[in-house]
GROMACS .gro file of C-alpha atoms in nm:
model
  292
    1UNK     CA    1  -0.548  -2.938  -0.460
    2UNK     CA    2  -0.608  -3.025  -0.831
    3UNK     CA    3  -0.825  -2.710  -0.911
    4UNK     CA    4  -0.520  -2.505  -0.798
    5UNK     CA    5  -0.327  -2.577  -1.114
    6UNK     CA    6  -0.611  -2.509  -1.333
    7UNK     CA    7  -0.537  -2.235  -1.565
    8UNK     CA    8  -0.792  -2.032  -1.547
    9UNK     CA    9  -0.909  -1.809  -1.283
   10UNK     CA   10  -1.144  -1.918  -1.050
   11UNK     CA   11  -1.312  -1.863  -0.705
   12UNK     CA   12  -1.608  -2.015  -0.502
   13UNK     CA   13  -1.812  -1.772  -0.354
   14UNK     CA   14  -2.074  -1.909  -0.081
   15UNK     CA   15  -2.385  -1.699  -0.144
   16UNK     CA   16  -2.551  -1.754   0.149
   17UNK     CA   17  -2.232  -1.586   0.356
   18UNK     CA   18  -2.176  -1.349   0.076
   19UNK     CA   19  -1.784  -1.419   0.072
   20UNK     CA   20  -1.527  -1.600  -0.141
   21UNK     CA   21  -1.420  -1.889   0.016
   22UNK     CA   22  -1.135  -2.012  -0.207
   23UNK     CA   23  -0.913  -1.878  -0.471
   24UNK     CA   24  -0.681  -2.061  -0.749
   25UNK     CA   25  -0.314  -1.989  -0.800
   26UNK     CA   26  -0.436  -1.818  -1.159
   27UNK     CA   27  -0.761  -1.585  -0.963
   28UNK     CA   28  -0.469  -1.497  -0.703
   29UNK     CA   29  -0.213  -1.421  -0.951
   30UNK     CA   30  -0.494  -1.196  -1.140
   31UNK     CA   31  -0.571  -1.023  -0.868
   32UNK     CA   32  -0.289  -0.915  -0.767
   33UNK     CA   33  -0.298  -1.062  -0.384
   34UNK     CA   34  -0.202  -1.343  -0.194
   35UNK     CA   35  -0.473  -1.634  -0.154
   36UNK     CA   36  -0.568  -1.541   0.244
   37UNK     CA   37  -0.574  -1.168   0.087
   38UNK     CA   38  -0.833  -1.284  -0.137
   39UNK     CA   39  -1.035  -1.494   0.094
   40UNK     CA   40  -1.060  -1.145   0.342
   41UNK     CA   41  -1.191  -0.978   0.070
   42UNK     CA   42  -1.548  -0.834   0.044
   43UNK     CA   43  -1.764  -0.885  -0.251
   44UNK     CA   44  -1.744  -0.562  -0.339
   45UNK     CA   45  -1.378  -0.502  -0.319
   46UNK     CA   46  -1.314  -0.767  -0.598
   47UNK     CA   47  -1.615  -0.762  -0.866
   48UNK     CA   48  -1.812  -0.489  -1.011
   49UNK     CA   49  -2.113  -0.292  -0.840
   50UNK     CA   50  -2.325  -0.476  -1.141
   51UNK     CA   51  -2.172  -0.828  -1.065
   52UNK     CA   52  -2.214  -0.810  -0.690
   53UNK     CA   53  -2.593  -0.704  -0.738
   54UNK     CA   54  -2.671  -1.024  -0.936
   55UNK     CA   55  -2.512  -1.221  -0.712
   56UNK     CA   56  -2.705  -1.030  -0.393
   57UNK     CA   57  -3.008  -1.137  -0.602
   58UNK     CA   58  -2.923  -1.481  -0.670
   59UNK     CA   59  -2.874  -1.529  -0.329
   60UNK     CA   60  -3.237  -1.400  -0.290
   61UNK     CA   61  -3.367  -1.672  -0.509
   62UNK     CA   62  -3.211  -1.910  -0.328
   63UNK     CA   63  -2.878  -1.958  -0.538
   64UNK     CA   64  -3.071  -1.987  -0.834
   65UNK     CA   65  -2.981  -1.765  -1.195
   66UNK     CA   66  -3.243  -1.656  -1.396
   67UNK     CA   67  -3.046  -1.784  -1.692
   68UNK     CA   68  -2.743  -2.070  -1.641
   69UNK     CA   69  -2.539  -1.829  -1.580
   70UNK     CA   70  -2.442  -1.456  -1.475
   71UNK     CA   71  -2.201  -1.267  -1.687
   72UNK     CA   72  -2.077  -0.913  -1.595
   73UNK     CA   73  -1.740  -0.714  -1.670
   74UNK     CA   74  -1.573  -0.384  -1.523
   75UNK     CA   75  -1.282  -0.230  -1.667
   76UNK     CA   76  -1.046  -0.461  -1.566
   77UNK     CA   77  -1.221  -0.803  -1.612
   78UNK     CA   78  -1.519  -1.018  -1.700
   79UNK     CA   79  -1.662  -1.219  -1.422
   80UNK     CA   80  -1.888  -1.512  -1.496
   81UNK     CA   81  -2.046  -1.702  -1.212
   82UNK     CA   82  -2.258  -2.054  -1.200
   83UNK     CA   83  -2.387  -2.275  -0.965
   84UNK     CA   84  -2.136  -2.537  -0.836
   85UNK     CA   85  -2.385  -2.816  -0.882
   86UNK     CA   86  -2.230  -3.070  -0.583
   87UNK     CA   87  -2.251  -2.811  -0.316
   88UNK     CA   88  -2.606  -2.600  -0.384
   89UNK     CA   89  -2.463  -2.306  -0.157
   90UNK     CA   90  -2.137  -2.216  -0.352
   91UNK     CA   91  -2.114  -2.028  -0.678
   92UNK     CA   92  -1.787  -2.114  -0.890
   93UNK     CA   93  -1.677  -1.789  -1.055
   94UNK     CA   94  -1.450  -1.746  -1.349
   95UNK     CA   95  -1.224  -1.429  -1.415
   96UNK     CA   96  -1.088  -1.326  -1.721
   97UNK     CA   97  -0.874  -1.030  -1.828
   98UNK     CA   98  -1.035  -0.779  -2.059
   99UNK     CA   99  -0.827  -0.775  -2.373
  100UNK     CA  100  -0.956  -0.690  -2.744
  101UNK     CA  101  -1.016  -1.084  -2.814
  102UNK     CA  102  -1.213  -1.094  -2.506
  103UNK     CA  103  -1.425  -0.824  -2.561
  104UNK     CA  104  -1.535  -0.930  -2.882
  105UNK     CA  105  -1.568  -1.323  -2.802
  106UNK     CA  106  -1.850  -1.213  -2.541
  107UNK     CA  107  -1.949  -0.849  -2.745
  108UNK     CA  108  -1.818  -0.615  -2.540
  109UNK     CA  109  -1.799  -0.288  -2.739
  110UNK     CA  110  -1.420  -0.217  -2.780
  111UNK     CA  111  -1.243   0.042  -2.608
  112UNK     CA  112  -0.963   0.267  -2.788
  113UNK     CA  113  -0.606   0.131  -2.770
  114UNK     CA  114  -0.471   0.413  -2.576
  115UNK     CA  115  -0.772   0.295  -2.276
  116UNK     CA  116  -0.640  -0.048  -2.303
  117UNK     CA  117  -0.256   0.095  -2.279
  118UNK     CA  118  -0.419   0.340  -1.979
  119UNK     CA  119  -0.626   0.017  -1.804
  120UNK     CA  120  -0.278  -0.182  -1.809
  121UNK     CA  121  -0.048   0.021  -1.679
  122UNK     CA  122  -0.249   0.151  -1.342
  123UNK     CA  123  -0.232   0.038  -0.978
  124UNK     CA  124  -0.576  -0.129  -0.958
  125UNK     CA  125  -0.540  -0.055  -0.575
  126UNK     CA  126  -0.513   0.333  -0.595
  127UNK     CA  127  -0.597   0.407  -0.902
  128UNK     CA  128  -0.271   0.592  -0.984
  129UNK     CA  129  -0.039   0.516  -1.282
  130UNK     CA  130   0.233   0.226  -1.181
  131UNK     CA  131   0.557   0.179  -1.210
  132UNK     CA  132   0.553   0.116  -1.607
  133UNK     CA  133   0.350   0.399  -1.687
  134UNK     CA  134   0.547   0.654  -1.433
  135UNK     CA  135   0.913   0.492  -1.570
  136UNK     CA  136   0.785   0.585  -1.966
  137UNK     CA  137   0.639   0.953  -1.840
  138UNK     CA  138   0.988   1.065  -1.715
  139UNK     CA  139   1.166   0.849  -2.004
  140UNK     CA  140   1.005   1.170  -2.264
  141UNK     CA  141   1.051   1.471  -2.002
  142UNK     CA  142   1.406   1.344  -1.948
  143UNK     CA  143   1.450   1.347  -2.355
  144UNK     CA  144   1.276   1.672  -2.393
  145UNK     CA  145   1.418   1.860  -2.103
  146UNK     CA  146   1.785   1.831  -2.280
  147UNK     CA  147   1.617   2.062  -2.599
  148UNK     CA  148   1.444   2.282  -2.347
  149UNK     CA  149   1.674   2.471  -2.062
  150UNK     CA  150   1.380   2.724  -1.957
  151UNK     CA  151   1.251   2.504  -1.753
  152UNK     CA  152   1.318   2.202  -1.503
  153UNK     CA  153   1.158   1.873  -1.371
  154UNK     CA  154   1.211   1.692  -1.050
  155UNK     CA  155   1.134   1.369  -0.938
  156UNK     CA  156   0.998   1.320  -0.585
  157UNK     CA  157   1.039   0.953  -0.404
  158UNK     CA  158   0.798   0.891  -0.129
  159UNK     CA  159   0.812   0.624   0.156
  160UNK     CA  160   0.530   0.570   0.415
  161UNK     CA  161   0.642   0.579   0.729
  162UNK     CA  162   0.509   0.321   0.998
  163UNK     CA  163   0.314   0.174   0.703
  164UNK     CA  164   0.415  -0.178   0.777
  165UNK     CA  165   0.347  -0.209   1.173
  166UNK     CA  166  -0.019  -0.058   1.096
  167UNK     CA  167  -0.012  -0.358   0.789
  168UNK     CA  168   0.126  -0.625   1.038
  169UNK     CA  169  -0.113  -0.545   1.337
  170UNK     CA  170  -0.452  -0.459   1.141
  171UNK     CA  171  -0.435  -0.664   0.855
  172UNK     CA  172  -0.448  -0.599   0.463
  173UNK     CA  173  -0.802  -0.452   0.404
  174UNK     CA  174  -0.687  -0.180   0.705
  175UNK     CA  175  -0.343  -0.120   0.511
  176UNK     CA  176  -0.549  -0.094   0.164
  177UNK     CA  177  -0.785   0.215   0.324
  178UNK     CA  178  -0.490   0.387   0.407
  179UNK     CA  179  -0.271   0.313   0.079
  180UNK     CA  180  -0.638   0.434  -0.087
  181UNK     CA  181  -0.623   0.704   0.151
  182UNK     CA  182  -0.233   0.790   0.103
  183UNK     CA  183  -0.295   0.791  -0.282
  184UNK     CA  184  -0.561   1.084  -0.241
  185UNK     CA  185  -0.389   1.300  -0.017
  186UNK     CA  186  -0.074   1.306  -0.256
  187UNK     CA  187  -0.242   1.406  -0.594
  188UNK     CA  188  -0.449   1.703  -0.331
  189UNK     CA  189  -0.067   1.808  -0.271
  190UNK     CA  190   0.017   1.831  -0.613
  191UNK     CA  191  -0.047   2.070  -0.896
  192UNK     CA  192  -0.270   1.983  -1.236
  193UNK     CA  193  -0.074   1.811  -1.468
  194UNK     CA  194   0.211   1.676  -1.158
  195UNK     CA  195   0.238   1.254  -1.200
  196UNK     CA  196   0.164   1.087  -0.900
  197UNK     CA  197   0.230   0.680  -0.922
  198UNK     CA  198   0.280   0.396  -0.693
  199UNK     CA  199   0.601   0.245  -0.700
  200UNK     CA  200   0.546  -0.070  -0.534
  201UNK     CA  201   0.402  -0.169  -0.171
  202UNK     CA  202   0.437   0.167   0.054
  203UNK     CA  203   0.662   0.362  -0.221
  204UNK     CA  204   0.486   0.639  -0.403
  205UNK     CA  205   0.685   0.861  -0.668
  206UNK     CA  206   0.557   1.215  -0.819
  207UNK     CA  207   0.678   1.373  -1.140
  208UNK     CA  208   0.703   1.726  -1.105
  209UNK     CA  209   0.755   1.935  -1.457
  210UNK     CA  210   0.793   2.275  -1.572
  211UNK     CA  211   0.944   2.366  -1.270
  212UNK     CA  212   1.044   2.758  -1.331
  213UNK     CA  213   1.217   2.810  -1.010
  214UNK     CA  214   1.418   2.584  -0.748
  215UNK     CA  215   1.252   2.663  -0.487
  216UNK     CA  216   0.930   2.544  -0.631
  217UNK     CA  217   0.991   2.181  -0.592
  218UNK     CA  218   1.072   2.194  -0.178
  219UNK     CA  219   0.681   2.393  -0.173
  220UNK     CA  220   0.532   2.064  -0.312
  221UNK     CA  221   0.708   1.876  -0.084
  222UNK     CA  222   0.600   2.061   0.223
  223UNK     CA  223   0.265   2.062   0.092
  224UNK     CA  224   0.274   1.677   0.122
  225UNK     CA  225   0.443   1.681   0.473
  226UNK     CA  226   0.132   1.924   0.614
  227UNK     CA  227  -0.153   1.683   0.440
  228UNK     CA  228   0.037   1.421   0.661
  229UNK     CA  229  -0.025   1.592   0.957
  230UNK     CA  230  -0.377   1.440   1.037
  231UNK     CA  231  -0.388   1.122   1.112
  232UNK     CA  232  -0.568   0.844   0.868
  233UNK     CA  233  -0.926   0.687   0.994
  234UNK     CA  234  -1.038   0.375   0.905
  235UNK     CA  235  -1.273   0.168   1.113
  236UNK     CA  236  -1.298   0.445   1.412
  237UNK     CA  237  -0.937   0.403   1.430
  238UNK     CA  238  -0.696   0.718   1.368
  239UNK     CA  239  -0.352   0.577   1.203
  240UNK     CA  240  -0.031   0.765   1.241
  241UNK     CA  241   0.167   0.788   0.942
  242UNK     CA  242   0.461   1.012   0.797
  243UNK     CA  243   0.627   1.064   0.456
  244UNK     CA  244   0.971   1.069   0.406
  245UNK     CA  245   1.021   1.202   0.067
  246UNK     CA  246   1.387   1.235  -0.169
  247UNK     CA  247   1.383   1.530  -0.475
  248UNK     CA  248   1.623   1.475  -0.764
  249UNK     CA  249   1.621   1.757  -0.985
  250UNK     CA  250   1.629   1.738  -1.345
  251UNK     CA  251   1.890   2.004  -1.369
  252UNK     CA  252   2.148   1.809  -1.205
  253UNK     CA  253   2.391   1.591  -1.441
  254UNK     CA  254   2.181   1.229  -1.526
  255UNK     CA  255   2.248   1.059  -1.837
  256UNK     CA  256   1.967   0.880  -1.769
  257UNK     CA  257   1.601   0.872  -1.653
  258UNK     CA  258   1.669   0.529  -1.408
  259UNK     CA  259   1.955   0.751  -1.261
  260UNK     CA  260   1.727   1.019  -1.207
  261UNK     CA  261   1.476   0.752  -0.987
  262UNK     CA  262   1.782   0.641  -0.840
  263UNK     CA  263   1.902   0.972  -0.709
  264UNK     CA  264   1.561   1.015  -0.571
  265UNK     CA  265   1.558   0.712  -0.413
  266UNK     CA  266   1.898   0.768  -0.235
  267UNK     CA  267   1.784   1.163  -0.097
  268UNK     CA  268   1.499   1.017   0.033
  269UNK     CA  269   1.696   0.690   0.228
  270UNK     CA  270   1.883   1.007   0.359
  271UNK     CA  271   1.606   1.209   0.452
  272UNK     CA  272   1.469   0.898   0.661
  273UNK     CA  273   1.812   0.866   0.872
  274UNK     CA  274   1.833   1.226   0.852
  275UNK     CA  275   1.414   1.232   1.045
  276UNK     CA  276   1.560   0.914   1.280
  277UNK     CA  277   1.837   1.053   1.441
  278UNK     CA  278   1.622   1.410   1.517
  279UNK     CA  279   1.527   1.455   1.860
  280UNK     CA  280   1.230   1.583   1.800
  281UNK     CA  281   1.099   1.309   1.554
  282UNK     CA  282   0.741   1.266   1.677
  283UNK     CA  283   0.707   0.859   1.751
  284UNK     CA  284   0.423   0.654   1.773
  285UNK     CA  285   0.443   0.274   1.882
  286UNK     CA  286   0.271   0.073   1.637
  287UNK     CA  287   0.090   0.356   1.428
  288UNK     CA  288  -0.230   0.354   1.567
  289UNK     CA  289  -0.442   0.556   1.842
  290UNK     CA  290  -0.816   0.511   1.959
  291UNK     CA  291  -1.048   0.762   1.913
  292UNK     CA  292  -1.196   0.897   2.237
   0.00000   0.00000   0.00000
């Protein structure tokens, strides 16, 4: 499909359905998701509340703008939409990434660098900080903590348990609720000023500083396992899911912040074989029970 190697992001949206019926290679890659991700999508889990709104009322008038076009923008992007003039019920809609030279090409008042820096370097799923912004957090504790010996840090690695069966039999926009959902219940578990972040996919790490006692950091972490204790509703349907969760203490010997991650990484791979081979490690075949 030629349109696919266009450079520029772009959907169609059919306003009569109210849903995006195809996505570029470039809108995909902007996004964040795969192309049937983005054709699954509802209006308003893509564009802003402002954007969706003039398209609801387009549709009202019969696919018709008031002006040629409709321009809007969120935090993230700037959507522009216009009628696809071969095929009078499908909007062609163009996405662009907010940067400075965006902003002032169509006047959008600029934002201060640290928001841009803050806008770039967060999951736009969960709203948490990502990898980046988590990796540069622990990068200063790490060189601060070696001029400071009152207190400690710890990192805390996080996989979702049975996150991928509920994925595989419900579908993305199911997995996203309860990534949204997972998100929230970690930063209630944590204390004001703790980092939570998404790793990647179904891994979630937490920064944990000015620890004053060793004990403090295992609290935390059962203070996660008990928020996992209900299960997650989305649709009328209650999900089953579990944390299994690795600590790395700043206090042990790391010459560097990756090794600290690592470490982390490798208590918590433990912690899961550690949870499989228990004999009373509650199971629950593919994640997922009916309400009655």
């Amino acid at each position: 499909m030629a349109w696919d190697i266009f450079p520029k992001a772009m959907l169609l949206f059919n306003w009569k359905e109210m849903r995006i019926t195809e996505a570029n290679s470039a809108a995909c890659e902007l996004l964040g998701c795969k192309r049937h991700e983005a054709l699954t999508k509802k209006p308003e889990q893509v564009f802003s509340k402002g954007f969706v709104q003039k398209l609801r009322l387009a549709a009202l008038r019969g696919g018709k703008f008031a002006s040629r076009s409709i321009k809007r923008h969120d935090e993230r992007f700037i959507w522009t939409a216009q009628l696809l003039q071969d095929c009078g019920e499908t909007f062609v809609i163009f996405a662009e990434k907010r940067t400075a030279q965006t902003d002032r090409r169509v006047n959008i008042p600029a934002v201060s660098a640290s928001r841009e820096v803050s806008l770039a370097q967060t999951d736009p799923l969960t709203g948490l900080p990502d990898r980046r912004a988590f990796t540069e957090r622990l990068s200063k504790i790490f060189t601060a903590s070696r001029q400071d010996s009152a207190s400690d840090f710890a990192a805390l690695f996080i996989d979702v348990d049975r996150f991928k069966e509920i994925n595989d039999r419900f579908g993305h926009l199911t997995g996203d609720q309860v990534l949204r959902t997972i998100a929230r219940r970690l930063t209630d578990a944590v204390r004001p000023g703790d980092v939570v972040a998404r790793f990647g996919g179904d891994e979630f790490v937490i920064f944990l500083d000015r620890l004053q006692a060793a004990e403090a950091a295992e609290l935390i972490v059962r203070r996660i396992a008990k928020r996992f204790e209900k299960p997650i509703i989305v649709d009328g349907r209650r999900h089953i899911v579990g944390v299994s969760v690795g600590v790395a203490s700043g206090r042990e010997n790391f010459s560097s912040p990756i090794e600290v991650i690592e470490a982390a990484d490798r208590a918590m791979y433990a912690e899961k074989r550690r949870r499989s081979n228990s004999t009373t490690k509650l199971t629950c075949p593919c994640g997922a029970i009916k309400p009655r």
